[in-house]
Short mmCIF file of C-alpha atoms and ligand atoms in Angstrom, two decimals:
data_model
loop_
_atom_site.label_atom_id
_atom_site.label_comp_id
_atom_site.label_asym_id
_atom_site.label_seq_id
_atom_site.Cartn_x
_atom_site.Cartn_y
_atom_site.Cartn_z
CA MET X 1055 -9.90 -49.55 39.64
CA ILE X 1056 -14.00 -49.25 38.83
CA PRO X 1057 -16.57 -46.89 39.72
CA ALA X 1058 -19.96 -46.77 41.77
CA ALA X 1059 -23.24 -47.39 39.49
CA PHE X 1060 -24.39 -44.48 38.29
CA THR X 1061 -27.61 -43.21 35.97
CA TYR X 1062 -26.24 -42.50 32.34
CA VAL X 1063 -28.55 -38.98 31.22
CA ARG X 1064 -27.72 -37.93 27.34
CA ALA X 1065 -28.54 -34.37 27.37
CA GLY X 1066 -29.48 -32.80 23.60
CA SER X 1067 -29.43 -29.68 24.64
CA ILE X 1068 -29.24 -26.82 26.77
CA ASP X 1069 -32.04 -26.36 28.50
CA GLU X 1070 -32.46 -30.81 28.96
CA ALA X 1071 -28.93 -30.63 30.68
CA VAL X 1072 -29.97 -27.47 32.79
CA GLN X 1073 -33.63 -29.21 33.46
CA ALA X 1074 -31.49 -33.14 34.31
CA LEU X 1075 -29.58 -31.19 36.91
CA ALA X 1076 -32.32 -29.92 38.39
CA GLU X 1077 -34.18 -32.52 39.03
CA HIS X 1078 -31.10 -34.79 40.31
CA GLY X 1079 -29.97 -31.78 42.38
CA GLU X 1080 -26.30 -32.37 44.62
CA ASP X 1081 -26.77 -36.78 43.51
CA ALA X 1082 -25.97 -35.21 39.85
CA LYS X 1083 -22.33 -34.81 37.60
CA VAL X 1084 -22.12 -32.60 34.41
CA LEU X 1085 -19.56 -35.71 32.44
CA ALA X 1086 -18.13 -33.19 29.25
CA GLY X 1087 -14.72 -35.04 27.79
CA GLY X 1088 -14.73 -37.28 31.50
CA HIS X 1089 -10.44 -37.00 31.50
CA SER X 1090 -10.82 -35.46 34.95
CA LEU X 1091 -13.89 -36.92 35.79
CA ILE X 1092 -13.39 -40.22 35.26
CA PRO X 1093 -10.23 -40.49 37.11
CA LEU X 1094 -11.93 -38.97 40.32
CA MET X 1095 -14.54 -41.48 40.31
CA ARG X 1096 -12.78 -44.91 39.25
CA LEU X 1097 -9.99 -43.63 42.17
CA ARG X 1098 -14.72 -43.94 44.05
CA LEU X 1099 -13.26 -39.70 45.42
CA ALA X 1100 -15.94 -39.00 43.11
CA PHE X 1101 -19.44 -41.09 43.19
CA PRO X 1102 -21.83 -39.20 41.44
CA GLU X 1103 -24.89 -41.10 41.42
CA VAL X 1104 -26.27 -39.25 37.36
CA LEU X 1105 -23.66 -38.44 35.15
CA ILE X 1106 -25.69 -36.21 32.70
CA ASP X 1107 -23.71 -36.19 29.22
CA ILE X 1108 -23.22 -32.52 27.33
CA GLY X 1109 -20.68 -34.23 24.85
CA ARG X 1110 -23.38 -33.73 22.03
CA VAL X 1111 -24.96 -30.96 22.95
CA ALA X 1112 -24.55 -28.99 19.86
CA GLU X 1113 -24.83 -26.20 21.13
CA LEU X 1114 -21.80 -25.59 23.42
CA GLN X 1115 -19.37 -26.86 21.00
CA GLY X 1116 -17.46 -24.17 18.29
CA VAL X 1117 -15.94 -20.60 18.85
CA ARG X 1118 -18.71 -17.30 17.38
CA ASP X 1119 -17.19 -13.74 16.68
CA ASP X 1120 -19.67 -11.33 19.08
CA GLY X 1121 -17.71 -7.92 18.53
CA ASP X 1122 -14.47 -7.38 20.86
CA MET X 1123 -14.66 -10.54 22.41
CA LEU X 1124 -15.55 -14.07 21.39
CA ALA X 1125 -17.48 -16.63 22.59
CA ILE X 1126 -16.22 -20.17 22.70
CA GLY X 1127 -18.98 -23.01 23.79
CA ALA X 1128 -17.68 -24.74 27.17
CA ALA X 1129 -17.80 -28.15 25.61
CA THR X 1130 -15.60 -27.05 22.41
CA THR X 1131 -12.50 -29.44 22.32
CA HIS X 1132 -9.22 -28.33 23.14
CA HIS X 1133 -7.83 -29.39 20.16
CA THR X 1134 -10.62 -27.02 18.45
CA VAL X 1135 -9.84 -23.92 20.22
CA GLN X 1136 -6.45 -24.47 19.64
CA HIS X 1137 -6.73 -25.07 16.74
CA ASP X 1138 -9.55 -22.40 15.29
CA PRO X 1139 -9.18 -20.12 13.28
CA LEU X 1140 -11.15 -17.23 14.94
CA VAL X 1141 -8.71 -17.94 17.95
CA LEU X 1142 -5.57 -18.29 15.89
CA GLU X 1143 -5.97 -14.28 14.55
CA HIS X 1144 -7.85 -12.65 17.55
CA CYS X 1145 -6.39 -14.48 21.07
CA GLY X 1146 -3.44 -16.57 19.94
CA VAL X 1147 -2.81 -17.50 23.39
CA LEU X 1148 -5.35 -19.19 24.40
CA ALA X 1149 -4.21 -21.51 21.59
CA HIS X 1150 -0.49 -21.39 22.60
CA VAL X 1151 -1.60 -22.41 25.65
CA THR X 1152 -4.38 -24.82 24.54
CA ALA X 1153 -1.06 -26.89 22.65
CA THR X 1154 0.52 -27.50 26.28
CA VAL X 1155 -2.59 -29.19 27.46
CA GLY X 1156 -1.21 -33.04 27.54
CA ASP X 1157 -1.37 -34.75 24.29
CA PRO X 1158 -3.37 -35.09 20.92
CA GLN X 1159 -5.70 -37.50 22.87
CA VAL X 1160 -5.97 -35.38 25.50
CA ARG X 1161 -6.89 -32.56 23.45
CA HIS X 1162 -9.29 -34.36 21.10
CA ARG X 1163 -11.84 -35.18 23.75
CA GLY X 1164 -11.02 -33.25 27.01
CA THR X 1165 -13.41 -29.15 26.83
CA LEU X 1166 -13.04 -25.24 27.44
CA GLY X 1167 -15.42 -25.79 30.28
CA GLY X 1168 -14.25 -28.75 31.68
CA ALA X 1169 -11.29 -27.17 32.59
CA LEU X 1170 -11.88 -24.78 33.84
CA ALA X 1171 -15.72 -26.29 35.64
CA HIS X 1172 -12.68 -28.75 37.17
CA GLY X 1173 -10.58 -26.17 39.44
CA ASP X 1174 -7.39 -27.48 39.15
CA PRO X 1175 -5.02 -24.89 40.29
CA ALA X 1176 -2.79 -27.17 37.96
CA GLY X 1177 -4.85 -26.80 35.21
CA ASP X 1178 -2.96 -24.58 32.68
CA LEU X 1179 -6.19 -23.47 31.09
CA PRO X 1180 -7.44 -21.52 34.40
CA ALA X 1181 -4.41 -19.50 34.59
CA ALA X 1182 -4.78 -18.60 30.87
CA VAL X 1183 -8.33 -16.61 30.83
CA LEU X 1184 -7.27 -15.38 34.61
CA ALA X 1185 -4.88 -13.40 32.81
CA LEU X 1186 -6.92 -13.12 29.94
CA ASP X 1187 -9.42 -11.12 31.67
CA ALA X 1188 -12.40 -13.50 30.69
CA GLU X 1189 -15.94 -14.29 31.70
CA LEU X 1190 -17.30 -17.01 31.80
CA VAL X 1191 -21.68 -17.85 31.57
CA ALA X 1192 -23.18 -20.19 34.12
CA THR X 1193 -26.95 -21.60 32.49
CA GLY X 1194 -29.26 -22.51 35.45
CA PRO X 1195 -32.93 -22.56 35.87
CA ASP X 1196 -33.57 -18.51 35.59
CA GLY X 1197 -31.10 -18.51 32.75
CA PRO X 1198 -27.78 -17.45 31.88
CA ARG X 1199 -25.53 -15.00 34.47
CA THR X 1200 -22.06 -13.78 33.89
CA ILE X 1201 -18.95 -15.12 35.62
CA PRO X 1202 -15.35 -12.63 35.40
CA ALA X 1203 -12.33 -15.37 35.65
CA ALA X 1204 -10.84 -13.18 38.43
CA GLU X 1205 -14.68 -14.12 41.05
CA PHE X 1206 -14.53 -17.79 38.97
CA PHE X 1207 -12.05 -19.98 41.23
CA LEU X 1208 -12.13 -19.63 44.15
CA ASP X 1209 -10.41 -23.39 45.92
CA TYR X 1210 -8.48 -26.18 45.10
CA LEU X 1211 -10.86 -27.58 42.77
CA GLU X 1212 -14.01 -24.45 44.22
CA THR X 1213 -15.62 -22.14 41.23
CA ALA X 1214 -18.88 -19.81 41.72
CA LEU X 1215 -20.69 -22.07 39.19
CA ALA X 1216 -23.92 -22.81 41.83
CA PRO X 1217 -25.32 -26.34 42.50
CA GLY X 1218 -27.78 -26.58 39.36
CA GLU X 1219 -25.75 -24.47 37.23
CA LEU X 1220 -23.62 -25.12 34.44
CA LEU X 1221 -20.82 -23.76 32.71
CA THR X 1222 -22.44 -23.16 29.23
CA GLU X 1223 -19.74 -20.40 27.48
CA ILE X 1224 -16.35 -18.83 27.78
CA ARG X 1225 -15.74 -15.29 26.09
CA VAL X 1226 -11.72 -14.27 25.40
CA PRO X 1227 -11.58 -10.49 24.39
CA LYS X 1228 -9.54 -9.88 20.82
CA LEU X 1229 -5.97 -9.26 21.44
CA ASP X 1230 -4.94 -6.49 18.52
CA GLY X 1231 -1.20 -6.38 17.48
CA ASN X 1232 -0.73 -4.15 20.19
CA TRP X 1233 -1.12 -7.33 22.49
CA GLY X 1234 2.94 -9.56 23.60
CA TRP X 1235 1.54 -12.77 24.98
CA HIS X 1236 3.29 -16.41 25.49
CA TYR X 1237 3.02 -18.95 28.28
CA GLU X 1238 6.01 -20.41 29.53
CA LYS X 1239 5.38 -24.19 30.77
CA PHE X 1240 7.96 -26.79 33.66
CA ASN X 1241 6.83 -29.48 33.95
CA ARG X 1242 9.26 -33.02 33.75
CA VAL X 1243 8.51 -34.89 31.50
CA ALA X 1244 7.21 -33.99 28.57
CA GLN X 1245 3.18 -33.82 28.20
CA ALA X 1246 2.60 -33.46 31.91
CA TRP X 1247 1.21 -31.64 34.26
CA ALA X 1248 2.41 -27.63 35.23
CA ILE X 1249 4.51 -27.73 38.26
CA VAL X 1250 4.88 -23.69 37.32
CA GLY X 1251 3.05 -21.88 34.99
CA VAL X 1252 2.89 -18.55 33.78
CA CYS X 1253 0.82 -16.53 31.24
CA ALA X 1254 2.29 -13.75 29.98
CA LEU X 1255 0.05 -11.14 28.44
CA VAL X 1256 2.14 -7.65 27.87
CA ARG X 1257 0.93 -4.36 25.78
CA ARG X 1258 3.25 -1.90 24.51
CA ALA X 1259 2.36 1.34 23.84
CA ASN X 1260 4.75 4.85 22.59
CA GLY X 1261 7.81 2.45 23.79
CA THR X 1262 6.72 1.46 27.03
CA ILE X 1263 4.72 -1.41 29.05
CA ASP X 1264 0.39 0.23 29.49
CA GLN X 1265 -0.97 -2.67 30.15
CA ALA X 1266 1.05 -5.94 31.75
CA ARG X 1267 -0.72 -9.23 32.93
CA VAL X 1268 0.48 -12.74 34.41
CA GLY X 1269 -2.02 -15.35 35.11
CA LEU X 1270 0.29 -17.64 37.46
CA THR X 1271 -0.59 -21.97 37.12
CA HIS X 1272 -0.02 -24.14 40.56
CA MET X 1273 1.01 -21.45 43.39
CA GLY X 1274 -1.48 -21.52 45.03
CA SER X 1275 -5.35 -23.65 46.08
CA VAL X 1276 -6.32 -20.74 42.52
CA PRO X 1277 -5.02 -19.97 39.63
CA LEU X 1278 -3.69 -16.14 40.24
CA ARG X 1279 -2.73 -13.42 38.95
CA ALA X 1280 0.81 -12.04 39.42
CA SER X 1281 -0.40 -8.84 40.46
CA ALA X 1282 3.04 -7.06 41.77
CA THR X 1283 4.88 -8.07 38.63
CA GLU X 1284 1.68 -6.56 36.75
CA ALA X 1285 2.21 -2.99 39.34
CA ALA X 1286 6.25 -3.34 38.47
CA LEU X 1287 5.06 -3.47 34.38
CA ARG X 1288 2.78 -1.37 34.36
CA GLY X 1289 4.13 2.26 32.16
CA GLY X 1290 7.66 0.88 32.42
CA ALA X 1291 10.65 0.69 29.95
CA ALA X 1292 10.41 -2.65 27.73
CA ASP X 1293 13.82 -3.00 28.59
CA ALA X 1294 15.99 -6.16 30.39
CA ALA X 1295 16.67 -4.78 34.37
CA VAL X 1296 12.17 -3.60 34.26
CA LEU X 1297 11.23 -7.42 32.87
CA GLU X 1298 13.72 -8.85 35.96
CA ALA X 1299 12.67 -6.43 38.19
CA ALA X 1300 8.87 -6.77 37.85
CA ALA X 1301 9.53 -10.77 37.18
CA ASP X 1302 11.14 -10.76 41.12
CA GLN X 1303 8.65 -10.66 42.75
CA ALA X 1304 6.00 -12.69 40.71
CA ALA X 1305 5.88 -15.06 43.91
CA GLU X 1306 4.27 -12.42 46.38
CA GLY X 1307 1.14 -13.45 47.36
CA THR X 1308 1.20 -17.44 46.73
CA ASP X 1309 0.67 -20.05 48.89
CA PRO X 1310 2.28 -23.27 46.33
CA PRO X 1311 1.51 -26.25 46.94
CA THR X 1312 4.29 -29.40 48.27
CA ASP X 1313 4.05 -32.46 46.33
CA HIS X 1314 5.69 -35.38 44.93
CA ASN X 1315 7.61 -32.91 42.20
CA ALA X 1316 8.31 -29.69 44.16
CA GLN X 1317 8.05 -27.59 47.97
CA PRO X 1318 7.37 -23.80 47.97
CA ASP X 1319 9.96 -22.94 47.46
CA TYR X 1320 11.18 -25.03 44.53
CA ARG X 1321 7.75 -23.63 42.66
CA ARG X 1322 8.04 -19.42 44.10
CA HIS X 1323 11.90 -19.60 42.10
CA LEU X 1324 10.67 -20.92 39.11
CA ALA X 1325 7.67 -17.73 38.77
CA ARG X 1326 10.13 -16.02 38.94
CA VAL X 1327 12.34 -17.71 36.21
CA LEU X 1328 9.73 -18.46 34.36
CA THR X 1329 7.77 -15.12 34.54
CA ARG X 1330 11.08 -13.11 33.06
CA ARG X 1331 11.31 -16.30 30.33
CA ALA X 1332 7.42 -15.27 29.46
CA LEU X 1333 8.20 -11.37 29.76
CA GLU X 1334 10.68 -11.36 27.86
CA ALA X 1335 9.06 -14.44 25.08
CA ALA X 1336 5.98 -11.45 25.05
CA LEU X 1337 6.81 -8.54 24.53
C1 FAD L 147 -3.29 -38.21 31.21
C2 FAD L 147 -4.35 -36.61 31.28
C3 FAD L 147 -2.85 -35.17 30.67
C4 FAD L 147 -3.81 -34.53 31.46
N1 FAD L 147 -2.60 -33.47 31.04
C5 FAD L 147 -3.64 -32.30 30.92
C6 FAD L 147 -2.00 -30.39 31.54
O1 FAD L 147 -0.70 -31.24 30.59
N2 FAD L 147 -2.78 -29.67 31.38
C7 FAD L 147 -3.74 -29.38 32.00
O2 FAD L 147 -4.55 -28.52 32.35
N3 FAD L 147 -5.02 -29.92 31.67
C8 FAD L 147 -4.28 -31.43 31.26
N4 FAD L 147 -5.53 -32.93 31.28
C9 FAD L 147 -7.06 -32.18 32.07
C10 FAD L 147 -8.00 -32.00 30.89
O3 FAD L 147 -7.52 -30.65 30.60
C11 FAD L 147 -9.04 -32.52 30.85
O4 FAD L 147 -9.72 -31.95 30.11
C12 FAD L 147 -9.83 -31.34 31.95
O5 FAD L 147 -9.35 -30.96 33.31
C13 FAD L 147 -11.72 -31.24 32.54
O6 FAD L 147 -12.15 -31.54 30.90
P1 FAD L 147 -12.87 -32.47 30.55
O7 FAD L 147 -13.76 -32.14 29.60
O8 FAD L 147 -12.06 -33.82 30.82
O9 FAD L 147 -13.64 -32.65 31.50
P2 FAD L 147 -14.93 -33.22 32.82
O10 FAD L 147 -13.54 -34.40 33.54
O11 FAD L 147 -15.86 -34.30 31.69
O12 FAD L 147 -15.20 -33.43 34.16
C14 FAD L 147 -14.80 -32.11 34.91
C15 FAD L 147 -15.18 -31.82 35.65
O13 FAD L 147 -16.35 -30.38 35.35
C16 FAD L 147 -17.21 -30.63 35.97
N5 FAD L 147 -17.58 -30.14 33.90
C17 FAD L 147 -17.77 -30.35 33.03
N6 FAD L 147 -17.79 -29.79 32.01
C18 FAD L 147 -18.88 -29.19 32.65
C19 FAD L 147 -19.29 -27.27 32.64
N7 FAD L 147 -19.59 -27.35 30.21
N8 FAD L 147 -20.30 -27.08 32.62
C20 FAD L 147 -20.17 -27.33 34.65
N9 FAD L 147 -19.23 -28.55 35.08
C21 FAD L 147 -18.52 -28.73 33.95
C22 FAD L 147 -18.35 -32.17 35.89
O14 FAD L 147 -18.62 -32.17 36.36
C23 FAD L 147 -16.48 -32.17 36.20
O15 FAD L 147 -17.38 -32.20 37.57
C24 FAD L 147 -4.99 -33.78 31.65
C25 FAD L 147 -5.69 -34.44 31.30
C26 FAD L 147 -5.55 -36.09 31.41
C27 FAD L 147 -6.79 -37.32 31.85
#
């Protein structure tokens, strides 16, 4: 399948990309790794007249230490995130989740910012940044603004990025040694998208669980937090009975889709089972 004709613009800086977005308005789309956008264009489900390529904008690449946070350029590839020493040292869960995305070819082209801006609830990274309480920096003609991950995903393939805004940076907290984490992804064949995924982060203090954050992949039109599970864990003992009771509530408040892989009931079942496994591994 061949995409509709488009004009190609290569941005050399964030300013150039924002300027090009302002100039071309709703006719334009940002091109990062192209691994979600190009398939949509080939199916003619998307037909932007202008593509603004940010793949060579140096300011959007790489990971930097920023005090209590890591700041990751939006055009940093999955491969770089997965292997970056700062990510491995301070936010290992992000590297761990990223390693489950597609295959090496996908991870060499696809970018963290692209995966989030695309807003696909079946993607692995949206649930991870939600569980991490990450911050997303969007830059438009009026400069940058910070959007908490909890406010970023609005609906299926719809995010809080305003027309003309570029996602420029993803800020994730450094996790200290009291945090345990795990991502449990269930798919039909290796290297495929998640039928359901669960990203669990648990912090222990004095033998109890003092914080728990659980992000759910593909359990609604947006990535979700398993709030009832988190509440059931908080202050509880780190034992099997507490984990099981909390995991049983993982599907509360979700609205899982039906597709060729699963019905909603099966996804709810998976959410409970995978949450228990993810919590056990995290602890
Ligand atoms: C075969 C295959 C398997 C895959 N498997 C998985 C998987 O298992 N798990 C998973 O999570 N993902 C998977 N993916 C998707 C992959 O993670 C993509 O890389 C990702 O969804 C999109 O990133 P991208 O950089 O390619 O973005 P693009 O395709 O370039 O862009 C996607 C969308 O985001 C917008 N955009 C991109 N960057 C920005 C920005 N900085 N600011 C504003 N808007 C922006 C674009 O305009 C477009 O609308 C797979 C993809 C393929 C092709």
